[in-house]
PDB file of C-alpha atoms in Angstrom:
ATOM      1  CA  LEU A   1      -0.753   5.745  -7.023  1.00 81.00           C
ATOM      2  CA  ASN A   2       0.532   9.242  -8.342  1.00 83.00           C
ATOM      3  CA  GLU A   3       1.236  10.499  -4.887  1.00 85.00           C
ATOM      4  CA  LEU A   4       3.097   7.563  -4.034  1.00 87.00           C
ATOM      5  CA  ARG A   5       5.091   7.357  -7.240  1.00 87.00           C
ATOM      6  CA  LEU A   6       6.031  11.059  -6.749  1.00 88.00           C
ATOM      7  CA  LEU A   7       7.390  10.235  -3.243  1.00 87.00           C
ATOM      8  CA  LEU A   8       8.960   6.882  -3.821  1.00 86.00           C
ATOM      9  CA  GLY A   9       9.764   6.731  -7.547  1.00 84.00           C
ATOM     10  CA  GLU A  10       8.039   5.432 -10.633  1.00 85.00           C
ATOM     11  CA  ASN A  11       9.760   1.942 -10.290  1.00 83.00           C
ATOM     12  CA  LYS A  12       8.867   1.504  -6.644  1.00 85.00           C
ATOM     13  CA  VAL A  13       4.876   1.748  -6.813  1.00 86.00           C
ATOM     14  CA  TYR A  14       2.676  -0.594  -8.776  1.00 83.00           C
ATOM     15  CA  PHE A  15      -1.229  -1.001  -9.002  1.00 83.00           C
ATOM     16  CA  PHE A  16      -1.555  -4.677  -8.022  1.00 79.00           C
ATOM     17  CA  ASN A  17      -2.079  -6.395 -11.057  1.00 70.00           C
ATOM     18  CA  ASN A  18      -0.715 -10.026 -10.089  1.00 62.00           C
ATOM     19  CA  ASP A  19       2.882  -9.466 -10.791  1.00 57.00           C
ATOM     20  CA  PHE A  20       3.615 -12.613  -9.108  1.00 60.00           C
ATOM     21  CA  ALA A  21       1.892 -15.055 -11.684  1.00 57.00           C
ATOM     22  CA  SER A  22       5.245 -16.263 -12.804  1.00 60.00           C
ATOM     23  CA  GLU A  23       8.774 -16.645 -11.735  1.00 65.00           C
ATOM     24  CA  GLU A  24      10.170 -14.207 -14.098  1.00 69.00           C
ATOM     25  CA  SER A  25       7.788 -11.353 -13.196  1.00 66.00           C
ATOM     26  CA  ILE A  26       8.750 -11.979  -9.410  1.00 68.00           C
ATOM     27  CA  ALA A  27      12.450 -11.561 -10.271  1.00 71.00           C
ATOM     28  CA  ARG A  28      11.921  -8.572 -12.498  1.00 68.00           C
ATOM     29  CA  VAL A  29       9.908  -6.820  -9.808  1.00 69.00           C
ATOM     30  CA  LEU A  30      12.186  -7.856  -6.667  1.00 74.00           C
ATOM     31  CA  LYS A  31      15.201  -6.078  -8.253  1.00 77.00           C
ATOM     32  CA  ASN A  32      13.867  -2.698  -7.235  1.00 78.00           C
ATOM     33  CA  SER A  33      12.810  -3.943  -3.844  1.00 79.00           C
ATOM     34  CA  PRO A  34      11.590  -2.569  -1.296  1.00 85.00           C
ATOM     35  CA  ILE A  35       8.385  -1.959  -3.647  1.00 85.00           C
ATOM     36  CA  VAL A  36       5.014  -1.116  -3.099  1.00 88.00           C
ATOM     37  CA  PHE A  37       1.711  -2.662  -4.593  1.00 89.00           C
ATOM     38  CA  VAL A  38      -1.572  -0.750  -4.151  1.00 91.00           C
ATOM     39  CA  ASP A  39      -4.664  -2.623  -4.327  1.00 91.00           C
ATOM     40  CA  PHE A  40      -8.461  -1.185  -3.880  1.00 91.00           C
ATOM     41  CA  LEU A  41     -10.342  -3.800  -1.838  1.00 92.00           C
ATOM     42  CA  GLY A  42     -13.935  -2.189  -1.892  1.00 93.00           C
ATOM     43  CA  ASP A  43     -16.342   0.621  -0.667  1.00 93.00           C
ATOM     44  CA  SER A  44     -19.574   0.657   1.419  1.00 93.00           C
ATOM     45  CA  PHE A  45     -22.024   3.331   1.931  1.00 91.00           C
ATOM     46  CA  VAL A  46     -22.684   4.811   5.389  1.00 87.00           C
ATOM     47  CA  LYS A  47     -26.388   4.600   6.146  1.00 86.00           C
ATOM     48  CA  ASN A  48     -28.454   7.606   5.996  1.00 83.00           C
ATOM     49  CA  THR A  49     -25.528   9.580   4.822  1.00 84.00           C
ATOM     50  CA  PHE A  50     -24.009  10.782   1.647  1.00 85.00           C
ATOM     51  CA  THR A  51     -20.505   9.396   2.426  1.00 89.00           C
ATOM     52  CA  LYS A  52     -18.741   6.151   1.155  1.00 92.00           C
ATOM     53  CA  LEU A  53     -15.988   4.398   2.923  1.00 93.00           C
ATOM     54  CA  CYS A  54     -13.385   3.265   0.560  1.00 92.00           C
ATOM     55  CA  GLU A  55     -10.783   0.598   1.566  1.00 94.00           C
ATOM     56  CA  PHE A  56      -7.304   0.121   0.233  1.00 92.00           C
ATOM     57  CA  GLU A  57      -4.251  -2.147   0.823  1.00 93.00           C
ATOM     58  CA  ILE A  58      -0.614  -1.644   0.121  1.00 90.00           C
ATOM     59  CA  SER A  59       1.920  -4.380   0.054  1.00 88.00           C
ATOM     60  CA  ILE A  60       5.548  -3.671   1.032  1.00 87.00           C
ATOM     61  CA  ILE A  61       7.691  -6.351  -0.394  1.00 86.00           C
ATOM     62  CA  HIS A  62      11.551  -6.601   0.162  1.00 84.00           C
ATOM     63  CA  ALA A  63      13.965  -9.393  -0.996  1.00 83.00           C
ATOM     64  CA  THR A  64      17.489  -9.691   0.522  1.00 82.00           C
ATOM     65  CA  PRO A  65      19.829 -12.306  -1.024  1.00 77.00           C
ATOM     66  CA  SER A  66      20.120 -14.603   2.038  1.00 74.00           C
ATOM     67  CA  VAL A  67      18.661 -15.582   5.588  1.00 73.00           C
ATOM     68  CA  ASN A  68      21.457 -14.035   7.352  1.00 78.00           C
ATOM     69  CA  THR A  69      20.306 -12.261  10.665  1.00 81.00           C
ATOM     70  CA  LYS A  70      21.790  -9.132   9.762  1.00 85.00           C
ATOM     71  CA  ASN A  71      20.431  -8.984   6.288  1.00 79.00           C
ATOM     72  CA  ARG A  72      16.998  -9.683   7.549  1.00 79.00           C
ATOM     73  CA  GLU A  73      17.056  -6.988  10.037  1.00 85.00           C
ATOM     74  CA  ALA A  74      18.249  -4.458   7.599  1.00 83.00           C
ATOM     75  CA  SER A  75      15.463  -5.560   5.375  1.00 80.00           C
ATOM     76  CA  PHE A  76      12.757  -5.308   8.274  1.00 83.00           C
ATOM     77  CA  LYS A  77      14.284  -1.772   9.109  1.00 86.00           C
ATOM     78  CA  GLU A  78      14.075  -0.713   5.521  1.00 84.00           C
ATOM     79  CA  GLN A  79      10.436  -2.106   5.017  1.00 83.00           C
ATOM     80  CA  MET A  80       9.257  -0.229   7.935  1.00 87.00           C
ATOM     81  CA  ASN A  81      11.013   3.169   7.115  1.00 88.00           C
ATOM     82  CA  PHE A  82       9.415   2.776   3.743  1.00 84.00           C
ATOM     83  CA  LEU A  83       5.800   2.063   5.301  1.00 87.00           C
ATOM     84  CA  GLU A  84       6.547   5.071   7.801  1.00 90.00           C
ATOM     85  CA  ARG A  85       7.372   7.539   4.841  1.00 89.00           C
ATOM     86  CA  ILE A  86       4.226   6.168   2.850  1.00 88.00           C
ATOM     87  CA  GLU A  87       2.069   6.831   5.850  1.00 88.00           C
ATOM     88  CA  ASN A  88       3.620  10.309   6.820  1.00 89.00           C
ATOM     89  CA  HIS A  89       3.000  11.335   3.159  1.00 88.00           C
ATOM     90  CA  LEU A  90      -0.867  10.158   3.105  1.00 85.00           C
ATOM     91  CA  PHE A  91      -1.502  11.845   6.284  1.00 83.00           C
ATOM     92  CA  GLN A  92      -0.501  14.975   4.723  1.00 85.00           C
ATOM     93  CA  LEU A  93      -2.693  14.711   1.495  1.00 82.00           C
ATOM     94  CA  LYS A  94      -5.856  16.913   1.327  1.00 77.00           C
ATOM     95  CA  PHE A  95      -8.661  15.973  -1.267  1.00 78.00           C
ATOM     96  CA  ASN A  96     -11.695  17.881  -2.164  1.00 80.00           C
ATOM     97  CA  HIS A  97     -14.781  15.930  -1.108  1.00 84.00           C
ATOM     98  CA  ALA A  98     -12.674  13.314   1.217  1.00 86.00           C
ATOM     99  CA  GLY A  99     -11.689  12.933   4.655  1.00 85.00           C
ATOM    100  CA  VAL A 100      -8.032  12.293   5.812  1.00 86.00           C
ATOM    101  CA  ILE A 101      -6.625   8.919   4.869  1.00 88.00           C
ATOM    102  CA  MET A 102      -6.479   6.617   7.847  1.00 89.00           C
ATOM    103  CA  PRO A 103      -4.435   3.460   8.402  1.00 89.00           C
ATOM    104  CA  THR A 104      -6.296   0.526  10.136  1.00 91.00           C
ATOM    105  CA  THR A 105      -4.229  -2.775   9.851  1.00 93.00           C
ATOM    106  CA  LEU A 106      -0.698  -3.895   9.300  1.00 92.00           C
ATOM    107  CA  SER A 107       0.074  -7.489   9.115  1.00 93.00           C
ATOM    108  CA  LYS A 108       2.959  -9.601   8.113  1.00 91.00           C
ATOM    109  CA  GLU A 109       1.845 -11.821   5.043  1.00 89.00           C
ATOM    110  CA  TYR A 110       4.823 -13.621   4.070  1.00 86.00           C
ATOM    111  CA  SER A 111       8.528 -14.278   5.228  1.00 84.00           C
ATOM    112  CA  GLU A 112      10.488 -17.038   3.900  1.00 85.00           C
ATOM    113  CA  MET A 113      13.387 -17.943   1.785  1.00 82.00           C
ATOM    114  CA  THR A 114      12.626 -18.254  -1.893  1.00 79.00           C
ATOM    115  CA  LYS A 115      14.688 -18.945  -5.073  1.00 77.00           C
ATOM    116  CA  ASN A 116      14.775 -14.848  -5.430  1.00 71.00           C
ATOM    117  CA  GLY A 117      16.068 -14.468  -1.960  1.00 77.00           C
ATOM    118  CA  PHE A 118      14.512 -13.982   1.542  1.00 82.00           C
ATOM    119  CA  LEU A 119      11.114 -12.589   0.705  1.00 83.00           C
ATOM    120  CA  SER A 120       9.287 -10.273   3.264  1.00 85.00           C
ATOM    121  CA  ILE A 121       5.813  -8.963   2.642  1.00 86.00           C
ATOM    122  CA  TYR A 122       3.636  -6.463   4.750  1.00 89.00           C
ATOM    123  CA  LYS A 123       0.258  -5.212   4.205  1.00 92.00           C
ATOM    124  CA  ARG A 124      -1.255  -2.109   5.491  1.00 92.00           C
ATOM    125  CA  ARG A 125      -4.898  -1.335   5.172  1.00 93.00           C
ATOM    126  CA  PHE A 126      -5.959   2.320   4.653  1.00 91.00           C
ATOM    127  CA  GLU A 127      -9.628   3.819   4.743  1.00 92.00           C
ATOM    128  CA  VAL A 128     -10.658   7.168   3.407  1.00 91.00           C
ATOM    129  CA  MET A 129     -14.124   8.705   3.442  1.00 91.00           C
ATOM    130  CA  LEU A 130     -15.755  10.315   0.310  1.00 88.00           C
ATOM    131  CA  TYR A 131     -18.239  12.672   0.846  1.00 88.00           C
ATOM    132  CA  ILE A 132     -20.913  12.490  -2.315  1.00 82.00           C
ATOM    133  CA  GLU A 133     -22.695  15.607  -2.977  1.00 77.00           C
ATOM    134  CA  ASN A 134     -26.442  15.501  -1.922  1.00 72.00           C
ATOM    135  CA  PRO A 135     -28.571  15.147  -5.091  1.00 68.00           C
ATOM    136  CA  TYR A 136     -31.712  16.351  -3.209  1.00 72.00           C
ATOM    137  CA  GLU A 137     -30.141  19.577  -1.724  1.00 69.00           C
ATOM    138  CA  GLU A 138     -31.314  22.711  -3.319  1.00 68.00           C
ATOM    139  CA  VAL A 139     -28.717  24.788  -4.967  1.00 61.00           C
TER     140      VAL A 139
END
């Protein structure tokens, strides 16, 4: 979250906390589109190792005022440029006790005219391997 906020701005990146629960929160959030929501999906230990695979998902959300083809095309390009900036930034990060951040899947989740404009939502999943200190290793 902190890295993405430094890259994109405080008002562009949020931890997913159900901001779409009401019409007012949807309208408030979409004023700054495109925006990114980050969500932690879960983790799993890799058998017989001291590593844990963590999975995250980011949602890139953009609203345009109409369904006009040029507006939708511009929106799509803006979302993809936004996503590319995020991916390039995440590839360059180096963490202690972790592998590189790797993207897995990209999917279009939503694309419709709403009362807040034409809304598009793309979701990108990322994985990162965490290395846990071996408690049985002698120091």
